[in-house]
Amino acid sequence: MTDLTIGIVGGGQLARMMNEAATPLGLGVRLLAEAEGTSAAQVVPGTDVGDYADAATLGAFARGVDAVTFDHEHVPTDLLRGLQDAGTAVRPGPDALVYAQDKAAMRERLTGLDIPAPAWRATRTPEEFVAFGDEIGWPLIAKTSRGGYDGKGVWKVDGPDGAAEPFAALGRALGPTERVSDAAGSAQDAGVVIVAEEFVPFTREMSVLVVRRPGGESVVYPVSETVQRDGICHETTTPAPGLDPAYAVEIQAFATRIADELGVVGVLAVELMERPTGEVVVNELAMRPHNTGHWTIEGAATSQFENHLRAVLDLPLGSTDLTAPVVVMSNVLGGSNPDLVGSLPVVLANPDVRVHLYGKSVKPGRKVGHVTVRGTDVAATQEAARAASAHLEGA
Ligand SMILES: Nc1ncnc2c1ncn2[C@@H]1O[C@H](COP(=O)(O)OP(=O)(O)O)[C@@H](O)[C@H]1O
Ligand SMILES: [Mg+2]
């Protein structure tokens, strides 16, 4: 009997759902979690608990697994190079991962590849930021190049007066989830810059997921429409309603080209914004299963989690075909209802509703689960998904 074991760094819901996908394939899973009892630690026996930014902890965890992959993108790339030097397969590897960790590096690389993007500039001072706004026009979007997530580290800046705020945030010491290097001190000391971007008055956001094996074989999922509120994903509808099929194919093609050029292994999620003209531009990249791909568990022949594991272990990839004409995913965010499981009798009364709860305690705005509904009519399917997640939230 051959054993194949995957090591997942990070104990959140993405690791939990990767573990679910590993079971039918008979894959072993080892987990390095931040703490006891996290979403994935509840379901993976023998979880290691420790600091992913500590070289010795990470090295000990990686010994004996066939490949290391991630629930989040925060592991410092120098540590990952160390793992590779010790003979561990790290997927995605540090050379690719840097483009998901650093928005300035990502913008520079994609510009070099002629991928559609908003106008942008890396700025180190409020004066440089203001100069860019005066050049291309206000408002601008400001983003910390590293350490941001779920809209933390993104500001809309209406005019020169607002330029100080993002830089003030850079000057503060980084919190634990924002750690960008081993360097103590402020983010700016650690080489973080403010990426100034043209404010795109987007008509909607979208995303597309590519999954790529080490040798270059890849598959791509249909393009999804995504709804973010306060920087957090709320809902996806797949395929993106009204998107010209020929343009969808173009979007899939350039996303695949990004995965190839960057040498991504596993899931690459490409977040997109649609301009009023209909043209899409790339917002950012993620290299792990992504919230905008949760619909694939029921909505695609092979889920993003299973294809991620297959890619990371260099196994043939599964079909990305839709299993229904319309698939809607609605996130469950922490609200007034503390007892998610207690709501199941009501929510499951609709036989089309599929529920995924992450085992997390309810805190305001926290991602604690999602629901998926498959249907034929966009509005009716969205309605059913929204009703289910709203009930779980306590609305
Ligand atoms: N250039 C832009 N113009 C308009 N809105 C933007 C722009 N860049 C980002 N946003 C909005 O901010 C959200 C968060 O930005 P993003 O770079 O994806 O940060 P995060 O890493 O927190 O997900 C996006 O989903 C989008 O709604
Ligand atoms: Mg984003």
CSV table of C-alpha atoms in Angstrom, one decimal, residues 37-189:
chain,number,residue,atom,x,y,z
A,37,GLY,CA,-9.7,23.6,18.3
A,38,THR,CA,-9.6,25.7,15.2
A,39,SER,CA,-12.0,24.9,12.3
A,40,ALA,CA,-9.7,22.2,10.8
A,41,ALA,CA,-8.1,21.1,14.0
A,42,GLN,CA,-11.5,19.8,15.1
A,43,VAL,CA,-11.5,17.2,12.3
A,44,VAL,CA,-7.9,16.3,11.6
A,45,PRO,CA,-6.6,13.8,14.2
A,46,GLY,CA,-3.1,14.4,15.5
A,47,THR,CA,-2.9,18.0,14.5
A,48,ASP,CA,0.4,19.9,15.3
A,49,VAL,CA,-0.2,23.2,17.1
A,50,GLY,CA,2.5,25.7,16.6
A,51,ASP,CA,3.8,28.9,15.0
A,52,TYR,CA,4.1,28.6,11.2
A,53,ALA,CA,6.6,31.4,11.2
A,54,ASP,CA,9.0,29.4,13.3
A,55,ALA,CA,11.5,27.5,11.1
A,56,ALA,CA,12.0,24.6,13.5
A,57,THR,CA,8.2,24.1,14.0
A,58,LEU,CA,7.6,24.2,10.2
A,59,GLY,CA,10.6,21.9,9.5
A,60,ALA,CA,9.4,19.3,12.0
A,61,PHE,CA,5.9,19.4,10.6
A,62,ALA,CA,7.0,19.0,7.0
A,63,ARG,CA,9.1,15.9,7.7
A,64,GLY,CA,7.4,12.8,6.3
A,65,VAL,CA,4.7,14.6,4.2
A,66,ASP,CA,4.6,14.2,0.5
A,67,ALA,CA,3.8,17.9,-0.1
A,68,VAL,CA,3.1,21.0,1.9
A,69,THR,CA,0.3,23.3,1.0
A,70,PHE,CA,-1.6,26.2,2.7
A,71,ASP,CA,-4.8,27.4,4.2
A,72,HIS,CA,-3.5,30.9,4.1
A,73,GLU,CA,-0.7,32.9,2.4
A,74,HIS,CA,1.2,34.2,5.4
A,75,VAL,CA,4.2,31.8,5.6
A,76,PRO,CA,7.3,33.8,5.0
A,77,THR,CA,8.9,32.7,1.7
A,78,ASP,CA,12.4,32.4,3.2
A,79,LEU,CA,11.1,29.6,5.4
A,80,LEU,CA,9.5,27.9,2.4
A,81,ARG,CA,12.8,28.0,0.6
A,82,GLY,CA,14.4,26.3,3.6
A,83,LEU,CA,11.8,23.6,3.4
A,84,GLN,CA,12.5,23.1,-0.3
A,85,ASP,CA,16.2,23.0,0.3
A,86,ALA,CA,15.5,20.2,2.8
A,87,GLY,CA,13.7,18.2,0.0
A,88,THR,CA,10.1,19.0,0.8
A,89,ALA,CA,7.7,19.7,-2.1
A,90,VAL,CA,6.1,23.1,-1.3
A,91,ARG,CA,3.1,23.8,-3.5
A,92,PRO,CA,2.5,26.5,-4.5
A,93,GLY,CA,6.2,27.3,-4.2
A,94,PRO,CA,7.7,30.5,-2.8
A,95,ASP,CA,8.5,31.9,-6.2
A,96,ALA,CA,4.8,31.9,-7.1
A,97,LEU,CA,3.4,32.6,-3.7
A,98,VAL,CA,5.1,36.0,-3.5
A,99,TYR,CA,2.6,37.3,-6.0
A,100,ALA,CA,-0.2,36.4,-3.7
A,101,GLN,CA,1.6,37.9,-0.7
A,102,ASP,CA,2.8,41.1,-2.2
A,103,LYS,CA,0.4,43.3,-4.2
A,104,ALA,CA,3.1,45.5,-5.5
A,105,ALA,CA,5.1,42.6,-6.9
A,106,MET,CA,1.8,41.2,-8.3
A,107,ARG,CA,1.0,44.5,-10.1
A,108,GLU,CA,4.5,44.7,-11.5
A,109,ARG,CA,4.5,41.2,-12.8
A,110,LEU,CA,1.1,41.3,-14.3
A,111,THR,CA,1.9,44.6,-16.0
A,112,GLY,CA,4.9,42.9,-17.6
A,113,LEU,CA,2.6,40.2,-18.9
A,114,ASP,CA,0.1,42.7,-20.4
A,115,ILE,CA,-2.7,41.5,-18.2
A,116,PRO,CA,-5.6,44.0,-17.9
A,117,ALA,CA,-5.2,46.0,-14.7
A,118,PRO,CA,-6.1,49.4,-13.2
A,119,ALA,CA,-3.5,52.1,-13.4
A,120,TRP,CA,-1.3,51.7,-10.4
A,121,ARG,CA,2.0,52.9,-8.7
A,122,ALA,CA,4.0,51.7,-5.7
A,123,THR,CA,4.3,54.7,-3.4
A,124,ARG,CA,6.5,55.2,-0.3
A,125,THR,CA,5.3,58.6,1.0
A,126,PRO,CA,2.0,60.5,1.1
A,127,GLU,CA,3.6,63.0,-1.4
A,128,GLU,CA,4.2,60.3,-3.9
A,129,PHE,CA,0.7,59.1,-3.5
A,130,VAL,CA,-0.8,62.6,-4.0
A,131,ALA,CA,1.4,63.1,-7.1
A,132,PHE,CA,-0.1,59.9,-8.6
A,133,GLY,CA,-3.7,61.1,-7.8
A,134,ASP,CA,-3.0,64.5,-9.3
A,135,GLU,CA,-1.7,62.8,-12.4
A,136,ILE,CA,-4.5,60.3,-13.0
A,137,GLY,CA,-7.4,61.9,-11.0
A,138,TRP,CA,-9.2,61.2,-7.8
A,139,PRO,CA,-10.4,59.1,-6.0
A,140,LEU,CA,-7.7,56.5,-5.6
A,141,ILE,CA,-7.6,53.2,-3.9
A,142,ALA,CA,-4.7,52.7,-1.4
A,143,LYS,CA,-3.6,49.2,-0.4
A,144,THR,CA,-0.8,47.9,1.8
A,145,SER,CA,1.4,45.8,-0.4
A,146,ARG,CA,1.5,43.0,2.2
A,147,GLY,CA,-0.5,41.8,5.1
A,148,GLY,CA,-4.0,42.8,4.1
A,149,TYR,CA,-7.0,40.5,3.9
A,150,ASP,CA,-10.8,40.8,3.8
A,151,GLY,CA,-10.5,44.5,3.0
A,152,LYS,CA,-8.2,45.3,5.9
A,153,GLY,CA,-5.4,47.2,4.4
A,154,VAL,CA,-7.6,48.8,1.6
A,155,TRP,CA,-8.7,52.4,1.7
A,156,LYS,CA,-10.7,54.6,-0.7
A,157,VAL,CA,-9.0,58.0,-0.7
A,158,ASP,CA,-11.1,60.8,-2.1
A,159,GLY,CA,-8.4,63.5,-2.3
A,160,PRO,CA,-5.0,64.6,-1.2
A,161,ASP,CA,-6.2,65.1,2.5
A,162,GLY,CA,-6.8,61.4,2.8
A,163,ALA,CA,-3.3,60.3,1.8
A,164,ALA,CA,-1.9,60.4,5.3
A,165,GLU,CA,-4.1,57.6,6.7
A,166,PRO,CA,-2.9,54.6,4.8
A,167,PHE,CA,0.7,55.6,5.5
A,168,ALA,CA,-0.1,56.0,9.2
A,169,ALA,CA,-1.4,52.5,9.3
A,170,LEU,CA,1.9,51.3,7.7
A,171,GLY,CA,3.9,53.1,10.5
A,172,ARG,CA,2.1,51.1,13.2
A,173,ALA,CA,3.5,47.8,14.4
A,174,LEU,CA,2.0,44.9,12.7
A,175,GLY,CA,-0.6,42.7,14.4
A,176,PRO,CA,-0.1,38.9,14.5
A,177,THR,CA,-2.2,38.2,11.4
A,178,GLU,CA,-0.4,40.9,9.5
A,179,ARG,CA,3.1,39.6,10.1
A,180,VAL,CA,5.0,40.0,6.9
A,181,SER,CA,8.5,39.0,7.9
A,182,ASP,CA,10.5,38.1,10.9
A,183,ALA,CA,11.5,41.7,11.3
A,184,ALA,CA,10.0,43.3,14.4
A,185,GLY,CA,8.7,46.9,14.1
A,186,SER,CA,6.6,48.7,11.6
A,187,ALA,CA,5.4,47.4,8.3
A,188,GLN,CA,7.3,50.1,6.5
A,189,ASP,CA,10.5,48.8,8.1
